[in-house]
CSV table of C-alpha atoms (C1' of nucleotides) in Angstrom, one decimal:
chain,number,residue,atom,x,y,z
A,63,MET,CA,0.0,0.0,0.0
A,64,TYR,CA,3.0,2.2,0.5
A,65,GLN,CA,3.9,1.4,-3.0
A,66,ARG,CA,0.7,2.5,-4.4
A,67,GLN,CA,0.8,5.9,-2.8
A,68,TYR,CA,4.4,6.4,-4.0
A,69,LEU,CA,3.4,5.7,-7.5
A,70,ARG,CA,0.6,8.1,-7.4
A,71,THR,CA,2.8,10.9,-6.2
A,72,GLU,CA,5.5,10.4,-8.7
A,73,PRO,CA,5.0,12.6,-11.8
A,74,GLN,CA,5.0,10.7,-15.1
A,75,THR,CA,5.8,13.2,-17.7
A,76,THR,CA,7.6,16.5,-17.9
A,77,ALA,CA,4.4,18.4,-18.7
A,78,HIS,CA,2.9,16.8,-15.6
A,79,LEU,CA,5.8,17.8,-13.5
A,80,ALA,CA,5.9,21.4,-14.7
A,81,GLN,CA,2.2,22.0,-14.1
A,82,THR,CA,2.3,20.3,-10.7
A,83,MET,CA,5.1,22.5,-9.7
A,84,SER,CA,3.4,25.7,-10.7
A,85,LEU,CA,0.2,24.7,-9.0
A,86,LEU,CA,2.1,23.7,-5.9
A,87,LYS,CA,3.5,27.2,-5.3
A,88,MET,CA,0.2,28.8,-5.5
A,89,ASN,CA,-1.9,29.6,-2.4
A,90,ASN,CA,-5.6,29.2,-2.5
A,91,GLY,CA,-6.4,32.6,-3.7
A,92,GLU,CA,-4.1,32.2,-6.7
A,93,LEU,CA,-5.3,28.6,-7.2
A,94,ILE,CA,-8.9,29.8,-7.5
A,95,GLU,CA,-7.9,32.2,-10.2
A,96,GLU,CA,-6.0,29.6,-12.1
A,97,ILE,CA,-9.0,27.1,-11.9
A,98,GLU,CA,-11.3,29.8,-13.1
A,99,ARG,CA,-9.0,30.6,-16.0
A,100,ILE,CA,-8.8,27.0,-17.1
A,101,LEU,CA,-12.5,26.5,-16.7
A,102,ASN,CA,-13.1,29.4,-19.0
A,103,GLU,CA,-10.6,28.4,-21.5
A,104,ASN,CA,-11.0,24.6,-21.7
A,105,PRO,CA,-14.5,23.3,-22.5
A,106,ALA,CA,-13.6,19.8,-21.6
A,107,LEU,CA,-13.4,20.7,-17.9
A,108,GLU,CA,-16.5,21.3,-15.9
A,109,LYS,CA,-17.3,22.1,-12.3
A,110,ILE,CA,-19.9,20.1,-10.4
A,111,GLU,CA,-21.6,22.0,-7.7
A,112,GLU,CA,-22.0,19.4,-5.0
A,113,ILE,CA,-19.1,18.8,-2.7
A,114,ARG,CA,-17.2,15.6,-2.9
A,115,CYS,CA,-14.3,14.1,-1.1
A,116,PRO,CA,-11.3,14.8,-3.2
A,117,GLN,CA,-10.0,11.3,-2.6
A,118,CYS,CA,-12.8,8.9,-2.6
A,119,ASN,CA,-15.4,11.0,-4.4
A,120,ARG,CA,-18.0,10.4,-1.7
A,121,LYS,CA,-20.7,13.1,-1.5
A,122,LEU,CA,-20.3,15.5,1.4
A,123,PHE,CA,-22.2,18.3,3.1
A,124,PRO,CA,-20.6,21.7,3.1
A,125,GLY,CA,-17.8,21.7,5.6
A,126,GLN,CA,-18.1,18.0,6.4
A,127,ILE,CA,-15.0,16.0,6.8
A,128,CYS,CA,-15.0,12.8,4.7
A,129,PRO,CA,-15.5,10.1,7.4
A,130,LYS,CA,-13.8,7.5,5.3
A,131,CYS,CA,-10.7,9.3,4.2
A,132,SER,CA,-9.9,11.0,7.4
A,133,GLN,CA,-9.5,7.6,9.1
A,134,PRO,CA,-6.7,5.9,7.3
A,135,ASN,CA,-4.3,8.7,8.1
A,136,ARG,CA,-4.8,8.3,11.8
A,137,GLY,CA,-2.6,5.2,12.1
A,138,ASP,CA,0.8,6.7,11.5
A,139,ASN,CA,0.3,9.8,13.4
A,140,ASP,CA,-1.5,10.0,16.8
A,141,ASP,CA,-0.9,13.7,17.2
A,142,ALA,CA,-2.6,15.0,14.1
A,143,ILE,CA,-5.2,14.0,11.7
A,144,VAL,CA,-4.5,15.6,8.4
A,145,PHE,CA,-7.2,15.8,5.7
A,146,LEU,CA,-8.2,17.6,2.6
A,147,SER,CA,-11.2,19.8,3.1
A,148,PRO,CA,-13.2,20.6,0.0
A,149,ARG,CA,-14.9,23.7,1.4
A,150,ASN,CA,-16.7,26.0,-0.9
A,151,ASP,CA,-18.2,28.1,1.7
A,152,PHE,CA,-15.0,30.0,2.0
A,153,GLN,CA,-14.9,33.4,0.5
A,154,TYR,CA,-11.5,34.1,-1.0
A,155,GLN,CA,-10.5,37.5,-2.1
A,156,LYS,CA,-8.6,37.3,-5.2
A,157,ASP,CA,-6.0,39.9,-4.6
A,158,VAL,CA,-5.1,39.4,-0.9
A,159,LEU,CA,-1.5,40.3,-0.2
A,160,THR,CA,0.5,37.2,0.5
A,161,ASP,CA,2.7,37.1,3.6
A,162,ASP,CA,5.8,37.5,1.5
A,163,GLU,CA,4.5,40.7,0.1
A,164,TYR,CA,3.9,42.0,3.6
A,165,GLN,CA,7.4,40.9,4.6
A,166,MET,CA,9.2,42.4,1.7
A,167,GLU,CA,11.3,45.3,3.1
A,168,ASP,CA,10.6,47.6,0.3
A,169,PHE,CA,6.9,47.0,0.5
A,170,THR,CA,5.1,50.2,1.4
A,171,PRO,CA,1.4,50.6,1.2
A,172,ASP,CA,1.1,52.5,-2.0
A,173,THR,CA,-1.2,55.5,-1.6
A,174,VAL,CA,-2.2,55.2,-5.2
A,175,GLU,CA,-3.0,51.6,-5.3
A,176,LEU,CA,-4.5,51.1,-1.8
A,177,PRO,CA,-7.8,52.7,-2.6
A,178,GLU,CA,-8.3,50.6,-5.7
A,179,TYR,CA,-7.3,47.5,-3.8
A,180,ILE,CA,-10.0,48.2,-1.2
A,181,LEU,CA,-12.6,49.1,-3.7
A,182,ARG,CA,-12.2,46.0,-5.7
A,183,GLN,CA,-13.0,43.9,-2.7
A,184,ILE,CA,-16.3,45.5,-1.9
A,185,MET,CA,-17.4,46.6,-5.4
A,186,PHE,CA,-19.8,43.8,-6.0
A,187,ASP,CA,-21.8,44.3,-2.9
A,188,LEU,CA,-22.6,47.9,-3.7
A,189,THR,CA,-25.0,49.7,-5.9
A,190,ASP,CA,-23.8,52.5,-8.2
A,191,SER,CA,-24.7,55.3,-5.9
A,192,GLU,CA,-23.1,53.5,-3.0
A,193,ARG,CA,-19.9,53.0,-4.9
A,194,GLU,CA,-19.6,56.7,-5.4
A,195,ILE,CA,-19.7,57.2,-1.7
A,196,ALA,CA,-17.3,54.3,-1.1
A,197,ALA,CA,-14.9,55.8,-3.6
A,198,HIS,CA,-15.2,59.2,-1.9
A,199,ILE,CA,-14.2,57.7,1.4
A,200,VAL,CA,-11.5,55.4,0.1
A,201,LEU,CA,-9.7,58.1,-2.0
A,202,GLN,CA,-9.1,60.1,1.1
A,203,VAL,CA,-7.1,57.4,2.8
A,204,ASP,CA,-3.9,58.8,4.3
A,205,GLU,CA,-0.7,56.9,4.6
A,206,ASP,CA,-1.6,55.5,8.0
A,207,GLY,CA,-4.8,54.1,6.6
A,208,PHE,CA,-7.2,56.6,8.1
A,209,VAL,CA,-10.0,58.8,6.8
A,210,PRO,CA,-10.6,61.5,9.4
A,211,GLU,CA,-13.7,62.9,7.7
A,212,LYS,CA,-16.8,62.3,9.8
A,213,ASN,CA,-19.7,60.2,8.6
A,214,ALA,CA,-22.0,63.1,9.2
A,215,SER,CA,-20.2,65.4,6.8
A,216,ILE,CA,-20.0,62.8,4.1
A,217,ALA,CA,-23.7,62.2,4.5
A,218,GLN,CA,-24.4,65.8,4.1
A,219,TYR,CA,-22.2,66.1,1.0
A,220,PHE,CA,-24.1,63.3,-0.7
A,221,HIS,CA,-27.5,64.1,0.7
A,222,VAL,CA,-28.0,60.6,2.2
A,223,PRO,CA,-28.8,59.4,5.7
A,224,ILE,CA,-25.9,59.0,8.0
A,225,SER,CA,-26.8,55.4,8.6
A,226,LYS,CA,-26.1,54.7,5.0
A,227,VAL,CA,-22.6,56.2,5.2
A,228,GLU,CA,-22.0,54.2,8.4
A,229,LEU,CA,-22.9,51.0,6.6
A,230,ILE,CA,-20.6,51.6,3.7
A,231,ARG,CA,-17.7,52.7,5.9
A,232,ASN,CA,-18.3,49.6,8.0
A,233,MET,CA,-17.9,47.4,4.9
A,234,ILE,CA,-14.7,49.2,3.9
A,235,MET,CA,-13.3,48.6,7.4
A,236,HIS,CA,-14.0,44.9,7.2
A,237,ALA,CA,-12.1,44.7,3.9
A,238,ASP,CA,-8.4,44.0,3.9
A,239,PRO,CA,-6.4,45.6,5.4
A,240,ILE,CA,-8.8,45.3,8.2
A,241,GLY,CA,-9.8,48.6,9.8
A,242,VAL,CA,-8.7,50.7,6.9
A,243,CYS,CA,-10.5,54.0,6.5
A,244,ALA,CA,-11.4,54.2,10.2
A,245,THR,CA,-11.4,57.7,11.7
A,246,SER,CA,-8.9,56.7,14.4
A,247,PRO,CA,-6.6,53.9,15.5
A,248,GLU,CA,-9.1,52.9,18.2
A,249,GLU,CA,-11.9,52.4,15.7
A,250,ALA,CA,-9.7,50.3,13.4
A,251,MET,CA,-8.6,48.1,16.2
A,252,ILE,CA,-12.2,47.5,17.4
A,253,VAL,CA,-13.0,46.2,13.9
A,254,GLN,CA,-10.0,44.0,14.0
A,255,LEU,CA,-11.2,42.6,17.4
A,256,ASP,CA,-14.6,41.9,15.9
A,257,ILE,CA,-13.1,39.9,13.1
A,258,LEU,CA,-10.9,38.0,15.4
A,259,ARG,CA,-13.9,37.1,17.5
A,260,GLU,CA,-15.3,35.1,14.6
A,261,THR,CA,-12.6,32.6,15.2
A,262,VAL,CA,-11.4,33.0,18.7
A,263,GLU,CA,-13.2,33.7,22.0
A,264,LEU,CA,-12.1,36.9,23.6
A,265,PRO,CA,-13.2,38.5,26.8
A,266,PRO,CA,-15.6,41.4,26.3
A,267,TYR,CA,-13.4,43.9,28.1
A,268,TYR,CA,-10.8,43.9,25.3
A,269,ASN,CA,-13.0,46.3,23.4
A,270,GLN,CA,-13.2,48.6,26.3
A,271,MET,CA,-9.5,48.6,26.7
A,272,VAL,CA,-8.9,49.5,23.1
A,273,ARG,CA,-11.6,52.1,23.1
A,274,ASP,CA,-10.8,54.0,26.3
A,275,HIS,CA,-7.3,53.1,27.4
A,276,ILE,CA,-4.9,53.1,24.5
A,277,ALA,CA,-3.1,56.1,26.1
A,278,SER,CA,-2.5,54.1,29.3
A,279,ILE,CA,-1.4,51.0,27.4
A,280,SER,CA,1.3,52.9,25.5
A,281,LYS,CA,2.4,54.4,28.8
A,282,LYS,CA,2.5,50.9,30.3
A,283,ASP,CA,0.3,52.2,33.1
A,284,TYR,CA,-1.5,48.9,33.7
A,285,LYS,CA,-2.4,49.8,37.2
A,286,LYS,CA,-4.7,52.5,36.1
A,287,ILE,CA,-6.5,50.3,33.7
A,288,ALA,CA,-6.8,47.5,36.2
A,289,LYS,CA,-8.4,49.9,38.6
A,290,GLU,CA,-10.9,51.3,36.2
A,291,LEU,CA,-12.0,48.0,34.8
A,292,GLU,CA,-11.9,46.4,38.2
A,293,LEU,CA,-9.8,43.5,37.0
A,294,PRO,CA,-6.5,42.0,38.2
A,295,GLU,CA,-3.4,43.5,36.7
A,296,SER,CA,-2.3,40.2,35.3
A,297,ASP,CA,-5.4,40.0,33.1
A,298,ILE,CA,-4.6,43.5,31.8
A,299,LYS,CA,-1.1,42.4,31.0
A,300,ASN,CA,-2.3,39.4,29.1
A,301,ALA,CA,-4.8,41.6,27.2
A,302,VAL,CA,-2.1,44.1,26.4
A,303,ARG,CA,0.1,41.4,25.0
A,304,PHE,CA,-2.7,40.0,22.9
A,305,ILE,CA,-3.5,43.4,21.6
A,306,SER,CA,0.0,44.3,20.7
A,307,GLU,CA,0.5,40.9,19.0
A,308,ASN,CA,-2.7,40.7,17.1
A,309,LEU,CA,-3.9,44.2,16.3
A,310,TYR,CA,-2.3,46.9,14.4
A,311,PRO,CA,-3.4,50.5,15.0
A,312,TYR,CA,-2.3,51.8,11.6
A,313,PRO,CA,-4.0,49.7,9.0
A,314,GLY,CA,-2.3,51.5,6.2
A,315,ARG,CA,1.1,50.6,7.5
A,316,ALA,CA,0.2,47.2,8.9
A,317,SER,CA,2.8,47.7,11.7
A,318,TRP,CA,3.0,48.8,15.2
A,319,GLY,CA,4.9,51.6,16.6
A,320,HIS,CA,7.4,53.6,14.5
A,321,SER,CA,8.2,52.9,11.0
A,322,ASN,CA,11.9,52.0,11.5
A,323,ASN,CA,11.2,48.5,12.7
A,324,ASP,CA,8.7,47.2,10.2
A,325,GLN,CA,9.8,43.7,10.9
A,326,ALA,CA,8.2,43.8,14.3
A,327,THR,CA,4.7,42.8,13.4
A,328,GLN,CA,5.2,41.3,10.0
A,329,LYS,CA,3.7,38.1,11.4
A,330,ASN,CA,0.2,39.5,11.6
A,331,VAL,CA,-1.2,38.8,8.2
A,332,TYR,CA,-4.9,38.9,7.7
A,333,SER,CA,-6.1,36.8,4.8
A,334,ASN,CA,-7.8,33.5,4.5
A,335,PRO,CA,-5.6,30.7,5.6
A,336,ASP,CA,-4.8,27.8,3.2
A,337,ILE,CA,-4.6,25.4,6.2
A,338,ILE,CA,-6.5,25.4,9.4
A,339,VAL,CA,-5.3,23.6,12.5
A,340,THR,CA,-7.8,23.0,15.4
A,341,TYR,CA,-8.2,20.7,18.2
A,342,SER,CA,-10.7,18.0,17.6
A,343,ASN,CA,-13.9,18.9,19.5
A,344,ASN,CA,-12.1,22.1,20.5
A,345,ASP,CA,-10.5,20.2,23.3
A,346,PRO,CA,-6.7,20.9,23.6
A,347,GLY,CA,-6.3,17.4,25.1
A,348,GLN,CA,-7.3,15.8,21.9
A,349,ALA,CA,-5.6,15.2,18.5
A,350,LEU,CA,-5.0,18.1,16.2
A,351,MET,CA,-7.2,18.4,13.1
A,352,VAL,CA,-5.2,19.7,10.2
A,353,GLU,CA,-7.5,20.9,7.5
A,354,ILE,CA,-6.1,21.6,4.1
A,355,ILE,CA,-8.5,23.9,2.4
A,356,ILE,CA,-9.1,23.0,-1.2
A,357,PRO,CA,-10.8,25.8,-3.0
A,358,TYR,CA,-12.9,24.3,-5.6
A,359,GLY,CA,-16.5,25.4,-5.7
A,360,GLY,CA,-17.4,21.8,-6.1
A,361,ASN,CA,-15.2,19.3,-7.8
A,362,LEU,CA,-13.7,19.3,-11.2
A,363,ARG,CA,-14.6,16.7,-13.8
A,364,ILE,CA,-14.3,16.0,-17.4
A,365,SER,CA,-17.5,17.4,-18.8
A,366,SER,CA,-19.9,14.5,-19.7
A,367,ILE,CA,-21.4,16.6,-22.5
A,368,TYR,CA,-17.9,17.0,-23.9
A,369,LYS,CA,-17.2,13.3,-23.7
A,370,ASN,CA,-20.4,12.5,-25.6
A,371,ALA,CA,-19.6,15.1,-28.2
A,372,LEU,CA,-16.3,13.5,-28.6
A,373,ASN,CA,-17.7,10.0,-29.1
A,374,GLU,CA,-20.3,11.1,-31.5
A,375,SER,CA,-18.2,13.4,-33.6
A,376,VAL,CA,-16.7,12.4,-36.9
A,377,GLU,CA,-13.1,11.3,-37.2
A,378,GLU,CA,-11.5,14.6,-38.2
A,379,LYS,CA,-13.3,16.7,-35.7
A,380,ARG,CA,-12.2,14.3,-33.0
A,381,GLU,CA,-8.6,15.5,-33.6
A,382,ASP,CA,-9.7,19.0,-32.6
A,383,LEU,CA,-11.3,17.9,-29.4
A,384,LYS,CA,-8.6,15.5,-28.1
A,385,PRO,CA,-6.1,18.1,-27.0
A,386,ASP,CA,-8.6,19.8,-24.7
A,387,LEU,CA,-9.5,16.5,-23.2
A,388,ASP,CA,-5.9,15.7,-22.5
A,389,ARG,CA,-5.2,19.0,-21.0
A,390,ALA,CA,-8.2,18.7,-18.7
A,391,ASN,CA,-7.1,15.2,-17.6
A,392,LEU,CA,-3.7,16.5,-16.9
A,393,PHE,CA,-4.9,19.4,-14.9
A,394,ILE,CA,-7.0,17.2,-12.7
A,395,LYS,CA,-4.2,14.9,-12.2
A,396,CYS,CA,-1.9,17.7,-11.2
A,397,LEU,CA,-4.4,19.1,-8.8
A,398,GLN,CA,-4.5,15.7,-7.1
A,399,GLN,CA,-0.8,15.6,-7.1
A,400,ARG,CA,-0.7,19.0,-5.4
A,401,ASN,CA,-3.2,17.9,-2.8
A,402,ASN,CA,-1.3,14.8,-2.1
A,403,THR,CA,2.0,16.5,-1.6
A,404,MET,CA,0.4,19.1,0.6
A,405,ARG,CA,-1.1,16.4,2.7
A,406,ARG,CA,2.0,14.3,3.1
A,407,MET,CA,4.0,17.4,3.9
A,408,LEU,CA,1.6,18.6,6.5
A,409,GLU,CA,1.5,15.2,8.2
A,410,LYS,CA,5.2,15.4,8.7
A,411,ILE,CA,5.3,19.0,9.7
A,412,THR,CA,2.5,18.8,12.2
A,413,LYS,CA,3.9,15.7,13.7
A,414,TYR,CA,7.3,17.2,14.1
A,415,GLN,CA,6.0,20.5,15.4
A,416,VAL,CA,3.2,19.4,17.7
A,417,GLU,CA,4.8,21.1,20.7
A,418,PHE,CA,5.1,24.3,18.8
A,419,ILE,CA,1.4,24.2,17.8
A,420,ARG,CA,0.2,23.3,21.2
A,421,LYS,CA,2.5,25.2,23.5
A,422,GLY,CA,3.7,28.1,21.5
A,423,ASP,CA,6.7,29.8,19.9
A,424,LYS,CA,9.2,28.8,22.5
A,425,PHE,CA,8.8,25.1,21.7
A,426,ILE,CA,9.6,25.3,18.0
A,427,HIS,CA,11.9,22.6,16.8
A,428,PRO,CA,14.6,23.3,14.2
A,429,LEU,CA,13.5,22.1,10.8
A,430,THR,CA,14.8,22.8,7.4
A,431,ARG,CA,13.1,22.3,4.1
A,432,ALA,CA,16.0,20.0,3.1
A,433,ASP,CA,15.4,17.6,6.0
A,434,LEU,CA,11.8,17.4,5.1
A,435,ALA,CA,12.5,16.8,1.5
A,436,GLU,CA,14.7,13.9,2.3
A,437,GLU,CA,12.2,12.3,4.5
A,438,LEU,CA,9.4,12.7,2.0
A,439,GLU,CA,11.7,11.6,-0.9
A,440,VAL,CA,10.9,14.6,-3.0
A,441,HIS,CA,13.2,17.3,-4.3
A,442,GLU,CA,14.0,20.3,-2.0
A,443,SER,CA,12.5,22.7,-4.4
A,444,THR,CA,9.2,20.8,-4.2
A,445,ILE,CA,9.1,21.6,-0.5
A,446,SER,CA,10.1,25.2,-1.1
A,447,ARG,CA,7.2,25.6,-3.5
A,448,ALA,CA,4.8,23.8,-1.3
A,449,VAL,CA,5.7,26.1,1.7
A,450,ALA,CA,5.8,29.3,-0.3
A,451,ASN,CA,2.9,31.7,-0.1
A,452,LYS,CA,0.8,29.5,2.2
A,453,SER,CA,-0.7,30.6,5.4
A,454,LEU,CA,-1.9,28.5,8.3
A,455,GLN,CA,-4.3,29.2,11.1
A,456,LEU,CA,-3.2,27.9,14.5
A,457,PRO,CA,-5.7,26.6,17.1
A,458,ASP,CA,-5.6,30.0,18.9
A,459,GLY,CA,-6.8,31.7,15.8
A,460,LYS,CA,-3.5,33.3,14.7
A,461,ILE,CA,-2.7,33.2,11.1
A,462,VAL,CA,0.9,32.7,10.3
A,463,PRO,CA,2.9,32.0,7.2
A,464,LEU,CA,3.7,28.3,6.8
A,465,SER,CA,7.4,29.3,6.6
A,466,LYS,CA,7.2,30.0,10.3
A,467,PHE,CA,7.6,26.3,10.9
A,468,PHE,CA,11.1,26.6,9.5
A,469,ASP,CA,12.2,29.6,11.5
A,470,ARG,CA,15.5,28.8,13.1
A,471,SER,CA,15.6,31.7,15.5
A,472,LEU,CA,12.0,31.9,16.7
A,473,GLY,CA,12.6,29.8,19.8
A,474,ILE,CA,15.5,32.0,20.9
A,475,ARG,CA,13.6,35.2,20.0
A,476,THR,CA,10.7,34.3,22.3
A,477,GLU,CA,13.2,33.4,25.0
A,478,LEU,CA,14.7,36.8,24.5
A,479,LYS,CA,11.3,38.5,24.7
A,480,GLU,CA,10.6,36.7,28.0
A,481,ILE,CA,13.9,37.9,29.5
A,482,VAL,CA,13.2,41.4,28.5
A,483,ALA,CA,9.7,41.3,29.8
A,484,LYS,CA,10.9,40.0,33.2
A,485,GLU,CA,13.8,42.3,33.6
A,486,ASN,CA,13.9,45.1,36.1
A,487,GLN,CA,12.8,48.3,34.3
A,488,ASN,CA,15.2,50.4,36.2
A,489,LYS,CA,18.3,48.5,35.2
A,490,PRO,CA,17.6,47.1,31.8
A,491,LEU,CA,19.9,44.4,30.5
A,492,SER,CA,22.4,45.3,27.8
A,493,ASP,CA,22.8,43.1,24.8
A,494,SER,CA,25.9,41.5,26.1
A,495,LYS,CA,24.2,40.7,29.4
A,496,ILE,CA,21.4,39.0,27.6
A,497,ALA,CA,23.9,37.1,25.5
A,498,GLU,CA,25.4,35.7,28.7
A,499,ILE,CA,22.1,34.6,30.1
A,500,LEU,CA,21.2,32.9,26.9
A,501,ASN,CA,24.5,31.2,26.6
A,502,GLN,CA,24.0,29.8,30.1
A,503,LYS,CA,20.7,28.4,28.9
A,504,GLY,CA,22.5,26.6,26.2
A,505,TYR,CA,22.0,28.8,23.3
A,506,ASP,CA,25.3,29.6,21.5
A,507,LEU,CA,24.9,33.2,20.3
A,508,ALA,CA,27.1,36.2,19.8
A,509,ARG,CA,26.2,39.6,21.2
A,510,ARG,CA,25.7,41.1,17.8
A,511,THR,CA,23.0,38.6,17.0
A,512,ILE,CA,21.0,39.6,20.1
A,513,ALA,CA,20.9,43.1,18.8
A,514,LYS,CA,19.5,41.8,15.5
A,515,TYR,CA,16.8,39.7,17.3
A,516,ARG,CA,15.9,42.6,19.4
A,517,ALA,CA,15.4,44.7,16.3
A,518,MET,CA,13.3,41.9,14.8
A,519,GLU,CA,11.0,41.9,17.8
A,520,GLY,CA,10.8,45.6,17.9
A,521,ILE,CA,12.4,45.9,21.3
A,522,ASP,CA,14.1,49.1,22.1
A,523,PRO,CA,17.8,49.2,23.1
A,524,ALA,CA,18.5,49.1,26.9
A,525,TYR,CA,18.9,52.8,27.4
A,526,MET,CA,15.5,53.5,25.7
A,527,ARG,CA,13.8,50.9,27.9
A,528,LYS,CA,15.0,52.7,31.0
A,529,THR,CA,13.9,56.2,30.3
A,530,GLN,CA,10.5,55.1,29.0
A,531,TYR,CA,9.4,54.2,32.4
A,532,ASN,CA,9.2,57.5,34.2
A,533,GLU,CA,8.5,59.8,31.3
A,534,PRO,CA,4.8,60.4,31.0
A,535,LYS,CA,4.9,63.0,28.2
B,45,DC,C1',35.2,52.8,28.0
B,46,DT,C1',30.5,50.7,27.0
B,47,DA,C1',26.6,49.9,24.2
B,48,DT,C1',24.8,49.8,19.8
B,49,DG,C1',23.9,50.0,14.8
B,50,DG,C1',25.8,49.8,9.9
B,51,DC,C1',28.4,47.3,6.6
B,52,DA,C1',30.0,43.5,4.7
B,53,DC,C1',31.7,38.7,4.5
B,54,DG,C1',31.2,33.7,4.2
B,55,DG,C1',28.6,29.8,5.0
B,56,DA,C1',24.2,27.6,5.0
B,57,DT,C1',19.7,27.3,2.9
B,58,DT,C1',16.4,27.6,-0.7
C,195,DA,C1',22.4,30.9,-8.6
C,196,DA,C1',20.1,33.7,-5.4
C,197,DT,C1',19.0,34.7,-0.8
C,198,DC,C1',19.2,34.5,4.1
C,199,DC,C1',21.5,34.6,8.5
C,200,DG,C1',25.0,34.9,12.0
C,201,DT,C1',28.9,37.3,13.0
C,202,DG,C1',33.1,40.3,13.2
C,203,DC,C1',34.9,44.8,12.7
C,204,DC,C1',34.4,49.6,13.0
C,205,DA,C1',32.3,54.2,13.7
C,206,DT,C1',29.6,56.8,16.6
C,207,DA,C1',27.2,58.4,20.8
C,208,DG,C1',26.8,58.8,25.5
DNA sequence: CTATGGCACGGATT
DNA sequence: AATCCGTGCCATAG
């Protein structure tokens, strides 16, 4: 049985190989576009609307996991059940920015293109007159991602009720980047919280903290907040950590704090994930469910009409039809290939990184694409492509690039963050001191490297951390 | 003199 | 072959 699977994954022809490779490096957003393109262009391929299991072709309800095919994978991996999920209730935006684009250093939100980018996402849900209003709002967006003009004044300008403007602005704010065109950082962050709530449970007081206490948060005056909300200070600290890790006050910049350390929050990418990891039954004690989202609206098939046409047609016409048929066949095969590779890869990754998924950044194991390639008996570049551009949602709701699983320094960086968080604010640790501590813990690192990690995490140098404390203004 | 950031080199990774 | 990453050296600021 091992044999059979091996044969199925091994490409047979060069055309097969080339197409599989190009499909492999696409994320779901791109894949949808590609499928649409092929559907339009090739009459031999058709889409059937009901959802079927991509492996055994059994009919499924929307969102249902194939009961048959999720089972066999269980044997070789107790920690995670990896399966392909043919959801079509997932709305993908075609032009979401991939993680890599967010990470690119020279990527700056382009003030010319951002408005268009936003408009395209909401265009189809609006009437003509509403589009005009939306355009008016979006075109005013400043480089931080805000539109300060009040709804009331916009309403007056267009002679429409305020509620209508509110509705439209709300739609804009829910588009990517989330919170864009809000009037203030607070408003943007509230919207981001709402969106996060769709996948994660959050205490209700988070909203209040964002709305009323941003000033105190940036001053690190947790006591004041704790007092006003009548909550223990530890809760507040957790909340602040969550807020600073998951929300970004300037939707146009997509980063916290000042522009010089853009790297700091690159991990917060809001787009639809290609893979979703959850605990089965939402119980952290149970196995991980790894859901690889496959974005067909239904399955792809060779069109039966086309098949009949081919059989009934005369000899010379058959010559014309054959290439289409072959291409369609090939495409379907390549998609299966892609799915299979993704599944095999995810099985290994999740097994190897269970601790990281369950317990957090600190427990990440070192892993290189080369190792994985060897184990799966595929070429390194196959893994590279399979990892590229994909995003994965962790059980806690965070969406991270799949490449995070290969981050060599993440473990050390979180260790570093903890050290800094615990340090005495009056005598901050210098880089060399931190290096010493880390060396004692068994990490072999140079002082210079600490400085780099600090910058990555957006932590200020020691002298800055000191003065910050007793300087209110 | 100490702490830190910029530049650049070489080895590993993709 | 291109890119990323850790590190050493040096200039600068306090």
